[in-house]
Amino acid sequence: MTQTRLDLARIRQARHVVDPVFLNTPLYRCEALEPVLGCAVSIKLETANPVRSFKGRGTELVASLLAGSAAPAAVCASAGNLGQALAWSGRTRGIDITVVAPRRAARVKLDRIRSLGARLELVDGDHEVARERAAAIARHEGIRLVEDSLDIETCEGAATIGLELVRSTPTFDTVLIALGGGALATGVGHVVRALAPGMEVVCVQPHGAPAMTLSWHARRVITTDSADTIADGVAGRRPIPAVLDDLLLVADDAVLVQEASITAGMRLLLDHAGLVVEPSAALGIAAILEDRDRFAGRHIVTIVCGSNIDMDAYRRLVGTSGVRI
Amino acid sequence: MTQTRLDLARIRQARHVVDPVFLNTPLYRCEALEPVLGCAVSIKLETANPVRSFKGRGTELVASLLAGSAAPAAVCASAGNLGQALAWSGRTRGIDITVVAPRRAARVKLDRIRSLGARLELVDGDHEVARERAAAIARHEGIRLVEDSLDIETCEGAATIGLELVRSTPTFDTVLIALGGGALATGVGHVVRALAPGMEVVCVQPHGAPAMTLSWHARRVITTDSADTIADGVAGRRPIPAVLDDLLLVADDAVLVQEASITAGMRLLLDHAGLVVEPSAALGIAAILEDRDRFAGRHIVTIVCGSNIDMDAYRRLVGTSGVRI
C-alpha cells in the first residue's frame, strides 16, 4: 500500500514507552452475544485502566516526548477522553495540562479531568469550537497543542492495539472500529493492513456525525454543519485532510449506524457481556445489528474503546428494566 | 511459615498451562472510588474473560491433567462459576463435564454451563447438597470429582493472581479477598505470604454465610445450618478442614460484612468504576465501607472475582436511579 503517516517500527517502539497499565488489554470471545448477533464476536476491552478509554496509549507517547523540555505544558480540545488521558499522563510526568471541552460534555469526564489536576476550560459550542479555542491557547501561551488524530502520537498510540489484535489466535475476519477523528481507525488499520492483510477493516460512525464516513466514500473532505449523536466521543464535523488520506489507505469500508442501534448495542453489552460502555464503544455492535447478513458466520472483533459516561445518562439510555431485543 | 498444601514452584509452572486469556488481568488504581472510600484503591479485574470469573485459572489446570487420560470426564458441584469455567476448559480439551448446581442458582450461570456443552444436573437445596450429589456421581461413574478449594489445582490456579499482584509497582498495604470455600484466599494468600510478606491478607465473607470466617477465628471447623446471602459464589456452610488449615497460615484477618454493604459496594463499582460485578466481587469494597478507619490512608487492592449475575437481579439490587451513598 501507499504509505500512511504511520510507521510500524515506531509503533512497536511505542510499546516500550506507554505505561503497561494501558497495554495488553483483555481480548476474548464473548459467546453469550453470538446468538443475538449471528456471528462469532470477540471483544478488545479498552476500559479497564485508570482513564477508562484507549486514549492513554497515545497520551503516554505525547507526554513522554514533552517530559524532557523545560516547563513542559500542553493543551488539547476534548470531549473528555483525550483530556482525561492527557491529564493522567501529564500528572505522572509533571506536565502542565490544559483541556478545552464543550460545556455539555459528560460530567463524569469533566470531573475526572479536574481531579487529575488539569486546568479545564469550558466553551459554549461543540468539539470544533473547543478545537479552535485550544489552538488559540497554544499560540498565545507558546505551548504544545495536542491535536487528536492529526498528531502522529495519538494515531501510533492507538495503533498499539493493532499489534495486540494481529498476534491473536485464532485470527479475525473483520475488525470493527469506532470512527471519530480517525486516530483509532488509522492506527489500528495501519497495523492490520501491514501485518494481517486478510483482516477486513470496517469503520463505524453514527448517522448523526457522519463527516469522516462521507469523506471516506467521496475520497475528499466533507464537513457537516452540525453533529447530533449520543456518541460524544466521535462527534466531529471537520475531518482532517491528512487523517482522511491515511484512512483511505487502510479502511475497507466505513458505515453509518442509527442512534437506536447504538443504544441497543450498549444494552446487549450490558445484558450479555456485563460491560458498561459509552456510546462510541457500542458502534461495532450497532453495525452488526444493522447488517447481520453481512457478518453472518464470520469472526468479528470490536474494540470497546471507552466507558466514560454519566451514570444518569447511561441508565436513561440503556433502560432500567430487563430489556431484551 | 508452616507449609500450606500449596507450592510456589507449581504455581509458577501453572502460568504456562493456563490459557493466556485468563492471565495478566487488568490491575489498576481506581481513583474515582477513593473520595468515597477514604483510601487508595486498586482493582484486580477477573471478569474480562470468556467465563467472567477467575475460576478458569483453576479449571485450566484440572483439565490439562485430565486431558491425557482415556475418555476423560469430570463432575463438580458449583453455584455456577466453577461449573462454567470447568465446562469451558473441558470443551477445549474434549473432556466430558457434568455440573451439579442448586436449582436456584443464577440463571445466567446455568445457561452458560449448558451453552458450553456440559451436562447440567439441578438439585433442590443448597451448595452442600450439590456437593454430595456430585460426589455420588463421581463414585458411580468412576470419574474425577473436582472439589473447589479442596483440590489443589483450584487453589494453585487462583494463586496465579497472587503472582500478578506481588510483581506490581507500587506495592499494596492490604489485599481484600472474597472468602467462600477458600481457594481464592488460600491461593492468593500463599503467594503474598511467600513473596510480599509485608502485605496484609484480609478475607471477607457475608454475615449470612459466615462458616469459614467463624472457623478461622475459632481455629477449628464450624459449620452453620444455613447460608443466606446474595453472594451466591461464597455461600458454603461446611468448611473443608484442610483448607481451613491453609487459611490459618496465610490470612491476617477474616471479616464479615452485611448484605447492605455488599449491595452498596456493587453500586459504587458501577457508578464510579463502570464495573458490573456479582455480589461476591463487591465483598472487598463492602469491607472498606464498614470500616473506613481501619483502611484510611492505606493502598488497598481488591480482587473483582466475577460478574456473572442475572441482570434482573442486578437491576433489583443496584437500583435503577442514580443512587449516591
XYZ file of C-alpha atoms in Angstrom:
650
model
C 0.000 0.000 0.000
C 0.970 3.624 -0.394
C 2.467 4.947 2.808
C 0.337 6.388 5.554
C 1.939 8.806 8.004
C 2.303 5.974 10.489
C 5.407 3.853 10.950
C 5.408 0.243 12.134
C 8.823 0.451 13.778
C 7.745 3.487 15.805
C 4.507 1.740 16.781
C 6.476 -1.264 18.022
C 8.768 1.077 19.926
C 5.746 2.775 21.470
C 5.034 -0.373 23.448
C 8.179 0.349 25.463
C 7.110 3.931 26.218
C 3.436 3.550 27.102
C 2.699 2.698 30.756
C 1.966 -1.052 30.858
C -1.372 -0.337 32.570
C -2.698 0.595 29.113
C -1.202 -2.343 27.191
C -2.128 -5.990 26.642
C -5.770 -5.340 27.354
C -8.262 -8.221 27.524
C -9.131 -9.814 24.194
C -11.694 -12.584 24.434
C -14.510 -14.303 22.657
C -17.913 -13.358 24.007
C -20.164 -16.280 23.077
C -23.153 -15.009 25.042
C -23.506 -12.227 22.445
C -23.399 -14.556 19.498
C -26.938 -15.985 19.359
C -28.225 -12.418 19.063
C -25.630 -11.239 16.580
C -25.292 -14.285 14.350
C -21.526 -14.244 14.163
C -18.537 -15.025 16.355
C -17.705 -11.934 18.409
C -14.537 -11.109 20.268
C -14.020 -8.034 22.375
C -10.900 -5.954 22.788
C -11.563 -4.209 26.082
C -10.005 -0.757 26.482
C -11.955 0.328 29.554
C -10.156 -1.434 32.427
C -7.468 1.164 33.096
C -7.149 4.389 35.109
C -8.791 6.572 32.445
C -11.372 4.071 31.164
C -10.549 4.546 27.483
C -7.836 3.682 24.940
C -6.591 7.264 24.804
C -3.851 6.674 27.356
C -1.886 4.775 24.740
C -1.492 7.978 22.733
C -1.122 10.495 25.540
C 1.667 8.432 27.034
C 3.647 8.995 23.839
C 2.865 12.707 23.797
C 3.782 13.165 27.443
C 6.997 11.168 27.245
C 8.210 13.430 24.431
C 7.264 16.581 26.328
C 8.705 15.480 29.641
C 12.247 16.340 28.654
C 11.548 20.005 27.919
C 11.758 22.933 30.310
C 8.414 23.872 31.944
C 6.543 21.337 29.861
C 2.921 22.164 29.081
C 0.266 21.120 26.627
C -3.309 21.914 25.698
C -5.919 19.847 23.911
C -9.547 20.012 22.919
C -11.508 17.023 24.055
C -14.998 15.712 24.623
C -13.405 14.194 27.673
C -11.489 11.008 26.972
C -8.386 12.553 25.399
C -8.385 15.262 28.060
C -8.618 12.756 30.882
C -5.840 10.630 29.432
C -3.599 13.624 28.760
C -4.189 14.849 32.308
C -3.220 11.408 33.645
C -0.077 11.145 31.544
C 0.851 14.749 32.263
C 0.438 14.393 36.020
C 2.776 11.410 36.069
C 5.480 13.478 34.399
C 4.932 16.928 35.903
C 3.481 18.426 32.736
C 1.074 21.336 32.988
C -2.083 20.309 31.112
C -4.999 22.406 29.897
C -8.113 20.799 28.459
C -10.745 22.687 26.492
C -14.093 20.914 26.462
C -17.622 21.674 25.346
C -19.668 22.762 28.339
C -22.173 19.975 27.667
C -19.555 17.218 27.769
C -20.193 14.264 30.076
C -19.900 15.465 33.665
C -18.001 12.369 34.719
C -15.304 13.120 32.153
C -15.008 16.755 33.226
C -14.875 15.810 36.916
C -12.098 13.317 36.255
C -10.079 15.845 34.233
C -10.217 18.257 37.169
C -9.402 15.532 39.672
C -6.319 14.647 37.705
C -5.008 18.167 38.206
C -5.517 19.593 34.739
C -6.815 23.085 34.066
C -10.257 22.750 32.471
C -11.753 25.419 30.246
C -15.339 25.010 29.095
C -16.610 26.526 25.864
C -20.099 27.042 24.523
C -20.434 25.052 21.355
C -19.261 21.741 20.059
C -15.949 19.968 19.618
C -14.894 22.160 16.685
C -15.295 25.277 18.811
C -13.178 23.644 21.504
C -10.508 22.829 18.910
C -10.304 26.467 17.845
C -10.019 27.643 21.436
C -7.317 25.098 22.242
C -5.328 26.230 19.222
C -5.643 29.845 20.354
C -4.381 28.956 23.834
C -1.441 27.085 22.366
C -0.490 30.051 20.174
C -0.913 32.564 22.973
C 0.990 30.583 25.593
C 3.508 29.052 23.251
C 2.754 25.529 24.436
C 2.208 22.245 22.695
C -1.191 21.787 21.054
C -2.187 18.131 21.105
C -4.484 17.519 18.173
C -6.277 14.196 18.318
C -5.865 12.156 15.125
C -3.654 14.766 13.465
C -0.770 14.305 15.876
C 1.026 11.137 14.957
C 1.457 10.063 18.583
C -2.310 9.816 19.015
C -2.532 7.536 15.981
C 0.520 5.434 16.752
C -0.515 5.056 20.381
C -3.874 3.716 19.256
C -2.041 1.546 16.745
C -0.516 -0.488 19.561
C -3.997 -2.046 19.881
C -3.480 -3.331 16.364
C -0.270 -5.117 17.354
C -2.222 -6.905 20.086
C -5.001 -7.879 17.668
C -2.833 -9.324 14.915
C -0.854 -11.603 17.219
C -4.067 -13.259 18.419
C -5.024 -16.858 17.670
C -7.455 -17.535 16.083
C -7.343 -14.662 13.633
C -10.339 -12.447 12.936
C -12.193 -11.914 9.671
C -13.144 -8.332 10.430
C -12.274 -5.626 12.925
C -14.976 -3.057 13.662
C -13.580 0.291 14.779
C -15.342 3.385 16.102
C -14.637 6.280 13.751
C -14.388 9.832 15.019
C -11.363 11.956 14.264
C -9.659 8.847 12.932
C -6.769 8.133 15.324
C -8.133 4.748 16.369
C -9.152 3.714 12.857
C -5.976 4.801 11.093
C -3.812 3.441 13.893
C -5.345 0.001 14.119
C -5.981 -0.063 10.385
C -2.342 0.646 9.565
C -1.114 -2.272 11.637
C -3.786 -4.659 10.372
C -3.042 -3.736 6.751
C 0.663 -4.326 7.276
C 0.598 -7.472 9.409
C -2.788 -9.151 8.828
C -3.797 -8.075 5.318
C -6.569 -10.683 5.188
C -8.472 -8.986 8.012
C -11.184 -6.577 6.892
C -11.067 -3.097 8.476
C -14.525 -1.573 8.878
C -15.050 1.824 10.471
C -18.346 2.711 12.136
C -19.726 6.180 12.725
C -23.149 7.488 13.798
C -25.521 8.877 11.149
C -25.711 11.899 13.402
C -21.996 12.717 12.983
C -21.110 11.304 9.579
C -18.438 13.704 8.286
C -15.482 11.329 8.147
C -17.526 8.478 6.679
C -18.990 10.734 3.987
C -15.454 11.970 3.286
C -14.097 8.434 3.031
C -16.731 7.477 0.481
C -16.278 10.710 -1.505
C -12.481 10.466 -1.216
C -12.391 14.157 -0.276
C -13.079 16.123 2.902
C -16.768 16.740 3.516
C -17.732 18.818 6.529
C -21.132 18.983 8.162
C -22.891 21.904 9.795
C -23.778 20.036 12.946
C -23.226 16.808 14.808
C -26.037 15.261 16.765
C -25.339 11.928 18.408
C -25.201 10.320 21.825
C -21.731 9.097 20.871
C -19.926 12.203 22.105
C -16.521 10.611 21.626
C -16.870 10.603 17.838
C -18.905 13.753 17.256
C -16.640 15.725 14.911
C -17.744 17.795 11.926
C -14.498 18.694 10.157
C -12.294 15.789 9.085
C -8.578 16.489 8.976
C -7.286 16.033 5.402
C -4.116 14.160 6.371
C -6.120 11.741 8.510
C -8.591 11.122 5.709
C -5.677 10.352 3.377
C -4.457 7.729 5.838
C -7.922 6.308 6.333
C -8.389 5.918 2.574
C -5.315 3.678 2.567
C -6.253 1.403 5.458
C -10.046 1.072 5.679
C -12.041 -1.430 3.639
C -15.310 0.233 4.450
C -16.936 2.919 6.569
C -20.553 2.547 7.617
C -23.091 4.697 9.427
C -25.431 3.479 12.167
C -28.585 4.805 13.785
C -28.737 6.094 17.334
C -31.228 3.353 18.256
C -28.702 0.723 17.179
C -26.018 2.287 19.350
C -28.345 2.153 22.339
C -29.284 -1.433 21.503
C -25.586 -2.291 21.307
C -24.999 -0.748 24.723
C -27.850 -2.838 26.152
C -26.520 -6.027 24.596
C -23.055 -5.423 26.024
C -24.578 -4.893 29.452
C -27.041 -7.778 29.397
C -24.870 -10.417 27.721
C -21.320 -9.343 28.469
C -21.678 -7.458 31.756
C -19.954 -4.427 30.246
C -20.811 -0.795 30.852
C -19.718 1.153 27.784
C -20.056 4.659 26.462
C -21.969 5.044 23.190
C -18.863 5.212 20.980
C -17.794 1.829 22.293
C -21.003 0.199 21.080
C -20.654 1.333 17.456
C -19.233 -2.017 16.334
C -22.083 -3.992 17.858
C -24.507 -1.484 16.323
C -23.013 -2.159 12.892
C -23.581 -5.894 13.277
C -27.168 -5.316 14.439
C -27.867 -3.235 11.343
C -26.408 -5.723 8.879
C -26.446 -9.241 10.341
C -26.261 -10.814 6.863
C -23.003 -9.109 6.072
C -21.264 -10.507 9.145
C -23.063 -13.866 9.397
C -20.733 -16.738 10.188
C -17.675 -14.522 10.380
C -15.438 -13.887 13.387
C -15.629 -10.218 14.276
C -13.512 -8.350 16.785
C -14.731 -4.996 18.032
C -12.781 -2.531 20.122
C -14.684 -1.470 23.226
C -12.928 1.857 23.349
C -14.302 3.612 26.447
C -16.695 3.501 29.379
C -16.849 7.123 30.481
C -20.483 8.023 30.632
C -22.608 9.817 33.221
C -24.497 7.064 35.004
C -27.733 9.029 34.877
C -27.431 9.236 31.118
C -26.454 5.599 30.974
C -29.483 4.484 32.930
C -31.682 6.654 30.719
C -30.245 5.201 27.519
C -29.927 1.583 28.463
C -33.136 1.349 30.406
C -33.896 0.202 33.838
C -35.918 -2.930 33.314
C -34.722 -6.205 31.889
C -34.682 -5.126 28.271
C -34.456 -7.824 25.629
C -34.107 -7.150 21.929
C 5.612 -20.121 57.940
C 4.481 -23.712 58.347
C 3.760 -25.251 54.984
C 0.376 -24.980 53.343
C -0.585 -27.569 50.771
C 0.341 -25.124 48.012
C 3.683 -24.997 46.244
C 5.206 -21.867 44.752
C 7.107 -23.713 42.031
C 3.924 -25.428 40.877
C 2.069 -22.105 40.934
C 4.746 -20.542 38.751
C 4.549 -23.525 36.422
C 0.759 -23.117 36.260
C 1.234 -19.887 34.320
C 2.496 -21.976 31.417
C -0.518 -24.299 31.491
C -3.428 -21.876 31.941
C -4.814 -20.376 28.727
C -3.389 -16.842 28.491
C -6.909 -15.424 28.162
C -7.201 -15.877 31.948
C -3.782 -14.451 32.882
C -2.304 -10.970 33.304
C -5.686 -9.458 34.013
C -6.079 -5.700 34.438
C -4.689 -4.260 37.666
C -5.219 -0.537 38.049
C -5.792 2.224 40.514
C -9.359 3.448 40.591
C -9.148 6.997 41.939
C -12.807 7.776 41.336
C -13.662 5.374 44.176
C -11.261 6.930 46.617
C -13.128 10.014 47.861
C -15.937 7.709 48.991
C -13.711 5.033 50.482
C -11.012 7.155 52.093
C -8.104 5.046 50.930
C -6.188 4.316 47.730
C -7.961 1.520 45.866
C -6.671 -0.683 43.089
C -8.719 -3.294 41.291
C -7.612 -6.671 40.023
C -10.245 -7.402 37.403
C -11.076 -11.068 36.842
C -14.246 -10.576 34.813
C -12.952 -9.779 31.322
C -12.556 -13.317 30.017
C -14.782 -15.961 28.389
C -16.271 -17.179 31.700
C -16.401 -13.848 33.542
C -14.719 -15.085 36.705
C -11.282 -16.120 37.979
C -12.246 -19.791 38.076
C -10.751 -20.506 34.650
C -7.290 -20.265 36.180
C -8.015 -23.389 38.248
C -10.094 -25.364 35.776
C -7.382 -25.000 33.165
C -5.040 -26.890 35.495
C -7.642 -29.569 36.222
C -8.478 -30.041 32.562
C -4.887 -30.145 31.369
C -4.193 -33.005 33.799
C -7.302 -34.892 32.723
C -6.785 -34.405 29.017
C -4.212 -37.142 28.763
C -6.462 -39.892 30.106
C -8.751 -42.203 28.112
C -12.380 -40.987 27.913
C -11.688 -38.074 30.226
C -14.610 -36.896 32.323
C -15.194 -34.860 35.443
C -18.003 -33.679 37.663
C -18.226 -30.734 40.032
C -20.721 -29.020 42.261
C -20.999 -25.329 41.591
C -23.142 -22.294 42.171
C -22.199 -21.537 38.604
C -18.759 -20.019 38.231
C -16.683 -23.143 38.738
C -19.108 -25.109 36.577
C -18.912 -22.598 33.775
C -15.138 -22.495 33.892
C -14.819 -26.282 34.029
C -17.204 -26.575 31.088
C -15.078 -24.098 29.127
C -11.788 -25.805 29.919
C -13.304 -29.229 29.302
C -14.766 -28.307 25.929
C -11.389 -27.078 24.718
C -9.845 -30.460 25.519
C -12.678 -32.857 24.705
C -13.449 -33.670 28.332
C -16.957 -34.770 29.280
C -18.129 -32.409 32.047
C -21.059 -32.719 34.437
C -22.046 -29.842 36.709
C -24.360 -30.212 39.679
C -25.928 -26.918 40.712
C -28.623 -25.736 43.110
C -31.849 -25.219 41.175
C -31.998 -21.610 42.397
C -28.534 -20.726 41.053
C -28.250 -17.669 38.826
C -29.967 -18.412 35.533
C -27.215 -16.753 33.521
C -24.665 -19.130 35.011
C -26.804 -22.202 34.315
C -27.489 -21.077 30.750
C -23.809 -20.589 30.090
C -22.908 -24.007 31.521
C -25.372 -25.616 29.110
C -24.164 -23.495 26.192
C -20.631 -24.659 26.815
C -21.732 -28.252 26.265
C -21.646 -29.552 29.831
C -24.305 -31.821 31.296
C -26.161 -29.863 33.965
C -27.959 -31.513 36.853
C -30.050 -29.372 39.172
C -30.675 -30.294 42.787
C -33.134 -28.969 45.345
C -31.165 -27.496 48.184
C -28.028 -25.512 48.589
C -24.393 -25.863 47.616
C -23.721 -28.590 50.207
C -26.481 -30.742 48.713
C -24.948 -30.226 45.277
C -21.553 -31.277 46.652
C -22.994 -34.534 47.955
C -24.695 -35.279 44.663
C -21.541 -34.531 42.662
C -19.567 -36.891 44.882
C -22.175 -39.605 44.334
C -21.965 -39.170 40.557
C -18.194 -39.364 40.668
C -18.294 -42.588 42.672
C -20.984 -44.135 40.498
C -19.389 -43.236 37.182
C -15.812 -43.590 38.301
C -14.896 -40.124 37.081
C -12.909 -37.248 38.520
C -14.653 -35.239 41.200
C -13.457 -31.638 41.108
C -13.830 -30.201 44.597
C -13.444 -26.463 44.738
C -10.883 -25.328 47.324
C -10.032 -28.895 48.358
C -8.437 -29.811 45.041
C -5.043 -28.238 44.919
C -5.418 -27.185 41.272
C -8.297 -24.882 42.190
C -6.138 -23.188 44.838
C -2.966 -23.018 42.780
C -4.848 -21.746 39.747
C -6.263 -18.917 41.853
C -2.793 -18.387 43.285
C -1.542 -17.199 39.888
C -3.459 -13.992 40.679
C -1.110 -13.588 43.614
C 1.939 -13.732 41.348
C 0.451 -10.876 39.318
C -0.262 -8.833 42.453
C 3.142 -9.107 44.057
C 5.081 -8.028 40.973
C 3.100 -4.775 40.820
C 4.606 -1.368 41.468
C 3.709 0.351 43.731
C 3.085 -2.364 46.264
C -0.120 -2.655 48.253
C -0.663 -2.454 52.002
C -3.611 -4.840 52.018
C -5.310 -7.285 49.690
C -9.032 -7.874 50.254
C -10.171 -11.306 49.102
C -13.677 -12.776 48.858
C -13.863 -15.831 51.086
C -16.053 -18.785 50.209
C -14.632 -22.280 50.058
C -11.184 -20.758 50.338
C -9.463 -21.466 47.008
C -9.026 -17.790 46.163
C -7.992 -16.763 49.674
C -5.526 -19.592 50.288
C -4.153 -19.336 46.753
C -3.532 -15.599 46.725
C -2.646 -15.617 50.422
C 0.026 -18.277 49.964
C 1.804 -16.273 47.268
C 1.529 -12.986 49.144
C 2.885 -14.549 52.343
C 5.815 -16.008 50.457
C 6.706 -13.135 48.161
C 5.269 -9.966 49.716
C 5.177 -10.688 53.444
C 4.535 -7.039 54.281
C 1.170 -7.107 52.529
C -1.809 -7.750 54.796
C -4.176 -10.535 53.676
C -7.776 -9.889 54.710
C -10.594 -12.261 53.798
C -14.172 -11.020 53.509
C -17.318 -13.095 53.840
C -21.008 -12.212 54.233
C -22.598 -12.358 57.684
C -25.210 -14.544 56.005
C -22.683 -17.275 55.149
C -20.010 -16.971 57.845
C -18.841 -20.554 58.342
C -15.247 -20.213 57.144
C -14.730 -16.878 58.918
C -16.111 -18.257 62.187
C -13.844 -21.276 61.713
C -10.782 -19.105 61.076
C -11.366 -17.152 64.281
C -12.083 -20.308 66.308
C -9.150 -22.143 64.667
C -11.405 -25.171 64.162
C -14.151 -26.067 61.680
C -17.504 -24.518 62.497
C -20.432 -25.384 60.267
C -23.694 -23.492 60.003
C -27.193 -24.788 59.432
C -27.990 -22.425 56.636
C -26.485 -19.829 54.360
C -28.473 -16.793 53.370
C -26.717 -14.201 51.232
C -26.962 -12.569 47.839
C -23.316 -13.538 47.352
C -24.090 -16.970 45.887
C -20.467 -17.544 44.914
C -19.367 -17.766 48.562
C -22.421 -19.364 50.179
C -20.934 -22.502 51.762
C -21.827 -23.943 55.158
C -19.205 -26.650 55.758
C -15.587 -25.532 55.627
C -13.091 -28.150 54.481
C -10.580 -28.862 57.295
C -7.503 -28.915 55.038
C -8.484 -25.587 53.507
C -9.031 -24.033 56.920
C -5.571 -25.219 57.949
C -4.097 -23.445 54.942
C -6.129 -20.325 55.579
C -4.930 -20.157 59.180
C -1.384 -19.968 57.845
C -1.892 -17.249 55.239
C -4.664 -14.885 56.358
C -4.086 -11.936 58.692
C -7.781 -11.459 59.284
C -11.222 -12.569 58.189
C -14.145 -10.181 58.476
C -17.886 -10.400 57.937
C -19.978 -7.811 56.106
C -23.673 -7.014 55.901
C -25.771 -7.631 52.791
C -26.495 -3.900 52.532
C -22.769 -3.188 52.339
C -22.364 -5.708 49.532
C -25.115 -4.008 47.582
C -23.584 -0.607 48.297
C -20.246 -1.926 47.056
C -21.848 -3.140 43.838
C -23.386 0.298 43.312
C -20.094 2.059 43.928
C -18.303 -0.153 41.444
C -20.970 0.607 38.864
C -21.257 4.329 39.484
C -17.581 5.176 39.970
C -15.723 2.436 38.110
C -18.195 1.420 35.407
C -17.983 -2.193 36.522
C -20.824 -4.684 36.674
C -19.961 -7.237 39.337
C -21.651 -10.128 41.069
C -22.146 -9.778 44.831
C -19.071 -11.849 45.784
C -16.909 -9.459 43.804
C -18.024 -6.500 45.902
C -17.081 -8.037 49.262
C -13.788 -6.155 49.411
C -15.423 -2.786 48.813
C -18.083 -3.713 51.385
C -15.351 -4.359 53.954
C -13.883 -0.887 53.387
C -17.331 0.705 53.658
C -17.887 -0.976 57.023
C -14.540 0.021 58.500
C -13.190 3.123 56.785
C -10.966 3.959 59.751
C -9.120 0.678 59.523
C -8.143 1.243 55.906
C -7.777 5.043 55.922
C -4.721 6.235 54.042
C -3.680 2.752 53.002
C -3.382 1.361 49.493
C -5.849 -1.494 49.131
C -6.147 -3.927 46.260
C -9.343 -5.912 45.905
C -9.954 -8.791 43.544
C -13.086 -8.293 41.478
C -13.591 -12.011 41.088
C -16.695 -12.380 38.902
C -19.503 -10.661 37.012
C -21.977 -13.480 36.461
C -25.299 -12.242 37.718
C -28.804 -12.279 36.269
C -29.380 -8.784 35.007
C -32.866 -8.664 36.501
C -31.404 -9.420 39.906
C -28.623 -6.938 39.274
C -31.032 -4.151 38.436
C -33.084 -5.027 41.517
C -30.050 -4.936 43.799
C -28.189 -1.985 42.403
C -31.191 0.166 41.790
C -32.417 1.972 38.784
C -31.959 5.592 39.604
C -28.769 7.483 40.119
C -28.048 6.200 43.586
C -25.439 8.002 45.652
C -24.219 6.840 49.026
